[in-house]
PDB file of C-alpha atoms in Angstrom:
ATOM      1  CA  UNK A   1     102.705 247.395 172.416  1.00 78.00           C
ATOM      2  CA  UNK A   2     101.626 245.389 169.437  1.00 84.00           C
ATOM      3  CA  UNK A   3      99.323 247.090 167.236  1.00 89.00           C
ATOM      4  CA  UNK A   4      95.774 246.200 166.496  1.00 90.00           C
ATOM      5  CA  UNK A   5      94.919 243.248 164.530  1.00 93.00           C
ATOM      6  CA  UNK A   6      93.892 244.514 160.860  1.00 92.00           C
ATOM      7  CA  UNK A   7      91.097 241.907 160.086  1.00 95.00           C
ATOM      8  CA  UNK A   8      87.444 242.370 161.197  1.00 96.00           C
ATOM      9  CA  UNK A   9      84.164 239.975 161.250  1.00 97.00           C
ATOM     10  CA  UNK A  10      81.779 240.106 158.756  1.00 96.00           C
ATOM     11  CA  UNK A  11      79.122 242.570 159.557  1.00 96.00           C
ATOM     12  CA  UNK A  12      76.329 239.897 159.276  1.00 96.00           C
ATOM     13  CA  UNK A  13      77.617 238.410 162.681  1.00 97.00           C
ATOM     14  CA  UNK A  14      76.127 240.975 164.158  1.00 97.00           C
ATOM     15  CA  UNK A  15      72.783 240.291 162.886  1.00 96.00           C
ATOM     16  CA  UNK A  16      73.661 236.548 164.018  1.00 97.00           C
ATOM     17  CA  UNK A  17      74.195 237.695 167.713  1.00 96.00           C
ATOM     18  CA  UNK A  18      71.121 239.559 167.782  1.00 96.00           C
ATOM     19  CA  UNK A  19      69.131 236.473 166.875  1.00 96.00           C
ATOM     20  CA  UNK A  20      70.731 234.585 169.428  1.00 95.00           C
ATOM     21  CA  UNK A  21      70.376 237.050 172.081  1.00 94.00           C
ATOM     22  CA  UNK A  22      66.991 237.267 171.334  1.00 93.00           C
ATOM     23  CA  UNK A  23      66.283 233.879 171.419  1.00 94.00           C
ATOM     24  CA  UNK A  24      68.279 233.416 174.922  1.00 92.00           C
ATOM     25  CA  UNK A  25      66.287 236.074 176.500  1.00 89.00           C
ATOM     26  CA  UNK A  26      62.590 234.993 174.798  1.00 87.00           C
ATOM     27  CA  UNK A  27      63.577 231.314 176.310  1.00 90.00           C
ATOM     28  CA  UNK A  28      64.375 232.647 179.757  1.00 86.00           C
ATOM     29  CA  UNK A  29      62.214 236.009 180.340  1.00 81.00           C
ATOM     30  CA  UNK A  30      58.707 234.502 178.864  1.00 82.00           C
ATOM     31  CA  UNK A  31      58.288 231.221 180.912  1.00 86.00           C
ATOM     32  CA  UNK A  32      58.932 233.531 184.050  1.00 81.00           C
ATOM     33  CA  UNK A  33      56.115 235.970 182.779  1.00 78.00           C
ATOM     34  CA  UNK A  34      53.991 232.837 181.998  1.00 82.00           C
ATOM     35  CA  UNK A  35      54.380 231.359 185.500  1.00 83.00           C
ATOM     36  CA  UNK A  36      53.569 234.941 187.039  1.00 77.00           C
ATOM     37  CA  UNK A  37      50.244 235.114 184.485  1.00 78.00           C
ATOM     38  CA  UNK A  38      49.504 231.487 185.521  1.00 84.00           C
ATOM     39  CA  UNK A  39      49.730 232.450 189.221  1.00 79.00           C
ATOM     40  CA  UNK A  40      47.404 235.164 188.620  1.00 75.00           C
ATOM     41  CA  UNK A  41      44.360 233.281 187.141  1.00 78.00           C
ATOM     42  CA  UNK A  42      44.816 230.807 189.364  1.00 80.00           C
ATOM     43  CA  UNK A  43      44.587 232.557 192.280  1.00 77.00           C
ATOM     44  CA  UNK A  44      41.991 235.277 191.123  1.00 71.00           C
ATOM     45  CA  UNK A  45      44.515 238.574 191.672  1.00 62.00           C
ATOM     46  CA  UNK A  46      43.823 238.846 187.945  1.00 57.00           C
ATOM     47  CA  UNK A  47      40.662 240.535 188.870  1.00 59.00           C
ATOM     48  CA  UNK A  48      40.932 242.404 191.731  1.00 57.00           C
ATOM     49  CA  UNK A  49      40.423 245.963 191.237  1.00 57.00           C
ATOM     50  CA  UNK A  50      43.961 247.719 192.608  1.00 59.00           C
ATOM     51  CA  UNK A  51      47.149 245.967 191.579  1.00 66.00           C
ATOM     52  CA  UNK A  52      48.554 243.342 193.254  1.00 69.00           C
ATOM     53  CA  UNK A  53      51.971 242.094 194.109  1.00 72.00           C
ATOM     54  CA  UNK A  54      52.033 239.954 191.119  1.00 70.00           C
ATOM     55  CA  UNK A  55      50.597 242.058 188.977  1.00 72.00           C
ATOM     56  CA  UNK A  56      53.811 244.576 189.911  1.00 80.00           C
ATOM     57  CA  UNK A  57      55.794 241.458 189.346  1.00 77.00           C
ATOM     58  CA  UNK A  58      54.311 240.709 185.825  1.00 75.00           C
ATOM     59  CA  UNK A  59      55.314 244.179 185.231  1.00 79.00           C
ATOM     60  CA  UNK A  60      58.746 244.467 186.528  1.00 84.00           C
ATOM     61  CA  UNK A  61      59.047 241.105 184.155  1.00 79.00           C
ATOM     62  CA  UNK A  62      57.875 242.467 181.228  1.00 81.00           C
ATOM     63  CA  UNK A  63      60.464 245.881 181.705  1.00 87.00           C
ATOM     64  CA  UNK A  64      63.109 243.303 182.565  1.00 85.00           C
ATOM     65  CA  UNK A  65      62.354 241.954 179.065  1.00 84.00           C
ATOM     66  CA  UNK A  66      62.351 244.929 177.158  1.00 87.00           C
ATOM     67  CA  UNK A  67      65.634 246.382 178.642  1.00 92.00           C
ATOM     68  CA  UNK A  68      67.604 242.879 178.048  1.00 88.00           C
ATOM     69  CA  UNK A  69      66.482 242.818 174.466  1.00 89.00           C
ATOM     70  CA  UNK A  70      67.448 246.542 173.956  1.00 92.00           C
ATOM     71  CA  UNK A  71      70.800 246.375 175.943  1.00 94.00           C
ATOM     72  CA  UNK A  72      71.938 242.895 174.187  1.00 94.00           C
ATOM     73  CA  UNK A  73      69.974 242.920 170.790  1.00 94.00           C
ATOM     74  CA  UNK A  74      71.005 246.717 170.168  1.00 94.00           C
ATOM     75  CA  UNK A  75      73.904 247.885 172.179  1.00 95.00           C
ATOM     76  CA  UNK A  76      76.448 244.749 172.759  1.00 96.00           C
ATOM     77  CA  UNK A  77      76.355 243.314 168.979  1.00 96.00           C
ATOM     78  CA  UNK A  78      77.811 246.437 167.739  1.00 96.00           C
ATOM     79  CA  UNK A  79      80.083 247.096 170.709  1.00 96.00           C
ATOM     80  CA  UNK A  80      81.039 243.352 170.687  1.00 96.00           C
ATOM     81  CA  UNK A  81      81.915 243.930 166.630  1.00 97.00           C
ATOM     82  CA  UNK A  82      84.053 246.790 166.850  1.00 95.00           C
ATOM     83  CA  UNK A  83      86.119 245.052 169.358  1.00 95.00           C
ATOM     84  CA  UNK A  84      86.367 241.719 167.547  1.00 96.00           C
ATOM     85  CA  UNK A  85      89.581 241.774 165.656  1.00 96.00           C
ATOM     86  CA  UNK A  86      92.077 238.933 164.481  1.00 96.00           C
ATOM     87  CA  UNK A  87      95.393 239.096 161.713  1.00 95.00           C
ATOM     88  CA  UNK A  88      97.416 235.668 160.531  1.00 93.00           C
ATOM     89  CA  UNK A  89     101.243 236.815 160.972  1.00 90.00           C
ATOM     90  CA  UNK A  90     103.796 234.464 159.825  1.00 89.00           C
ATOM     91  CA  UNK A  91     104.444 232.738 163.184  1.00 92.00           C
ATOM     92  CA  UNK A  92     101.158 233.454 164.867  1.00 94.00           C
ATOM     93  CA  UNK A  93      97.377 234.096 164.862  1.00 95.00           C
ATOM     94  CA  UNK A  94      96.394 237.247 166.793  1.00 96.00           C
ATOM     95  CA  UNK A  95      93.308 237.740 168.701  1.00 96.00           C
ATOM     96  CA  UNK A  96      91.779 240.794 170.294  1.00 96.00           C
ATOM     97  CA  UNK A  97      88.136 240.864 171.485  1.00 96.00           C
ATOM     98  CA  UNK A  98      86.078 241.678 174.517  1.00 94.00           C
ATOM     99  CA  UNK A  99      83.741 244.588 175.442  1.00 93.00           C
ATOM    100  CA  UNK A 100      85.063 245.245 179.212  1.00 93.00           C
ATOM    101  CA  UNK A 101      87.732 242.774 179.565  1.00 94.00           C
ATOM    102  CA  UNK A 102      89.923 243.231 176.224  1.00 93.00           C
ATOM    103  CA  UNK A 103      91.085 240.052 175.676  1.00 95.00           C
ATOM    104  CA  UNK A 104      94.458 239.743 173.399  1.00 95.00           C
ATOM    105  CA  UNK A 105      95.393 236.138 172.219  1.00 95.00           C
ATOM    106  CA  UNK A 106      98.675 234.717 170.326  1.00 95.00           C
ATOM    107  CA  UNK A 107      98.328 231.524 168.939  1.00 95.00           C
ATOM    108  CA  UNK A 108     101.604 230.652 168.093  1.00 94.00           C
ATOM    109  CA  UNK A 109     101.540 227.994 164.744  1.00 94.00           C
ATOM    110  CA  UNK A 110     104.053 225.548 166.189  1.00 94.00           C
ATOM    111  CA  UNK A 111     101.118 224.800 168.754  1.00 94.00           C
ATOM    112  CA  UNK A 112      98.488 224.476 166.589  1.00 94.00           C
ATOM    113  CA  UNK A 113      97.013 220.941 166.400  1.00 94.00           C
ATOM    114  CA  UNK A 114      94.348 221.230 164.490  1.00 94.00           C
ATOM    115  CA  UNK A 115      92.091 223.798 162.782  1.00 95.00           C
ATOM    116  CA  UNK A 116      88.048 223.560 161.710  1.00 95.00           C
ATOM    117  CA  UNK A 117      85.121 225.183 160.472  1.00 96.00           C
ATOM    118  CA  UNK A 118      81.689 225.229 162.099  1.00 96.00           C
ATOM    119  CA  UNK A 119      78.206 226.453 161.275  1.00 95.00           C
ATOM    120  CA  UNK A 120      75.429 227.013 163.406  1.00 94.00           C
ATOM    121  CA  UNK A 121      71.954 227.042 161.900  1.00 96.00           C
ATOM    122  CA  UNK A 122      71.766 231.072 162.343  1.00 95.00           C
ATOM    123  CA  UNK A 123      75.506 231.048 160.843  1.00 96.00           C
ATOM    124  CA  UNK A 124      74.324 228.959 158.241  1.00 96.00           C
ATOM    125  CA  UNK A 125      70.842 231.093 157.114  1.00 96.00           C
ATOM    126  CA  UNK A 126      73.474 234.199 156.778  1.00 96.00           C
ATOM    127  CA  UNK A 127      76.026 232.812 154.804  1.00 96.00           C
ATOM    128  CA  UNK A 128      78.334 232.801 157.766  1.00 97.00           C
ATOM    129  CA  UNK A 129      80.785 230.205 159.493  1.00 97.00           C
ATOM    130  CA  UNK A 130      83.779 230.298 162.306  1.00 97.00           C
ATOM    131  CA  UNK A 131      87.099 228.950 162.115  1.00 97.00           C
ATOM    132  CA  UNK A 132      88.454 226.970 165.597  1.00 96.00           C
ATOM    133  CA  UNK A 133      91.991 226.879 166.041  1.00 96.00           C
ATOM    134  CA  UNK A 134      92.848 224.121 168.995  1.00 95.00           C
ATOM    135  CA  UNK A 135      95.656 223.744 170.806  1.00 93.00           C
ATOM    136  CA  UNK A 136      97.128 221.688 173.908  1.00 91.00           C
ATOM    137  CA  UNK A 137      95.978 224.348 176.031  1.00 89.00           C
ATOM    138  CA  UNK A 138      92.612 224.722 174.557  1.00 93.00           C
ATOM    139  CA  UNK A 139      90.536 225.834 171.205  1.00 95.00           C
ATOM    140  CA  UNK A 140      90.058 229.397 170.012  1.00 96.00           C
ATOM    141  CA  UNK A 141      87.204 230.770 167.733  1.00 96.00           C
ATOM    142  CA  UNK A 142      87.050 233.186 165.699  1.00 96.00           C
ATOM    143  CA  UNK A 143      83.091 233.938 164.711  1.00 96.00           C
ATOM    144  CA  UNK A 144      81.251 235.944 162.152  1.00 95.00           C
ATOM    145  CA  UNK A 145      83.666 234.962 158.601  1.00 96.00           C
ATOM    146  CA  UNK A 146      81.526 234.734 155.186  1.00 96.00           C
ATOM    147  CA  UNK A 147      81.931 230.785 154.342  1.00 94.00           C
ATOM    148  CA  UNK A 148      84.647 231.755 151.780  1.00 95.00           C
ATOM    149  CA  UNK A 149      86.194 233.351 154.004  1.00 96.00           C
ATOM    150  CA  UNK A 150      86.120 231.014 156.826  1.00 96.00           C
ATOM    151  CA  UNK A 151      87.253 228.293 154.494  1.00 96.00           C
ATOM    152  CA  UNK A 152      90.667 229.834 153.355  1.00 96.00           C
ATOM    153  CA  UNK A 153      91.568 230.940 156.901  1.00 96.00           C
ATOM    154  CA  UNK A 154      91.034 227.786 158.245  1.00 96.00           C
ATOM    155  CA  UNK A 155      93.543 226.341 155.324  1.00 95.00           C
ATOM    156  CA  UNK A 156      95.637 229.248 155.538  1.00 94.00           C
ATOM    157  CA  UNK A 157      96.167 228.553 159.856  1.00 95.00           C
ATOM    158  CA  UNK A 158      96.704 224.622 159.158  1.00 93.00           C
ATOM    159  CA  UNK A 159      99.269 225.132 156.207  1.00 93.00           C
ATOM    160  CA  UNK A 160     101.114 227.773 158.161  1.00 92.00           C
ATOM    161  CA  UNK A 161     101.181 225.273 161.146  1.00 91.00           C
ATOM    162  CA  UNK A 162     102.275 222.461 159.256  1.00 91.00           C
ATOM    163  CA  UNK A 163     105.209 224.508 158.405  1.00 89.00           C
ATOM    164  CA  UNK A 164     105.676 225.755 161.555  1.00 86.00           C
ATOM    165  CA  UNK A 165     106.455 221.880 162.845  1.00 83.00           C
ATOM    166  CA  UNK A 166     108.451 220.822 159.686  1.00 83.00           C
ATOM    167  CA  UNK A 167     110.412 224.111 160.842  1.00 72.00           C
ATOM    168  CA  UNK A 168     111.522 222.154 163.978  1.00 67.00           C
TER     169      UNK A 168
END
């Protein structure tokens, strides 16, 4: 078996996934805990004396909440970075990720049709970008690079795979 790749994501990504986890779960959990607090002034269980159905709902809600943002701001970011790994060989870019399902990937050069660098607005507040590699059978990314960094791997993939086809 081939040994792990070497190279590892900044550790600012994780910071990055946190955000956006956070954000995902705000967006999804709150309006539900809105429409449940809506539904309770609206049809005057806010005041009853014992709890009501939706008041245990509201509840439930609000612990549903607090254990998604614990579980995927605290616990998958760093369990997500540890697994994260990538290496440029001379023929091929290697790719290992996944929490559950590891996930090894060889990107052969002589495939590669074209490379690019992205940044999302939370990338871009933390100095960080990815690198996409695309091929005919679809695009890999790799996430979480400093800008620098991001930059000369993206040059370093496209040079190696334009002599990878003038190889042929």
């Amino acid at each position: 078996m081939r040994p792990v790749p070497a190279n590892m994501l900044a550790p600012r990504v994780k910071t990055a996934w946190r955000i956006a986890a956070a954000i995902t779960i705000c967006l999804t959990v709150i309006p539900t805990y809105l429409l449940i607090l809506i539904i309770m002034i609206a049809t005057g269980t806010a005041q009853t004396q014992g709890p009501s159905e939706l008041a245990i709902l509201s509840g439930i809600t609000l612990a549903v909440l607090a254990v998604s943002l614990l579980i995927f701001c605290v616990v998958v970011p760093q369990l997500r970075y540890i697994r994260w790994r990538y290496e440029v060989g001379q023929w091929e870019l290697d790719i290992q990720k996944g929490i559950i399902w590891r996930t090894r990937i060889i990107v052969p050069f002589i495939r590669v049709q074209n490379t690019d660098t992205k940044q999302g607005p939370i990338q871009r507040a933390l100095g960080l970008a990815s690198v996409t590699v695309s091929t005919a059978a679809g695009s890999h990314e790799i996430p979480g690079l400093t800008a620098d960094e991001a930059d000369k791997l993206r040059d370093a993939i496209a040079t190696q795979a334009r002599l990878a086809q003038e190889d042929i």
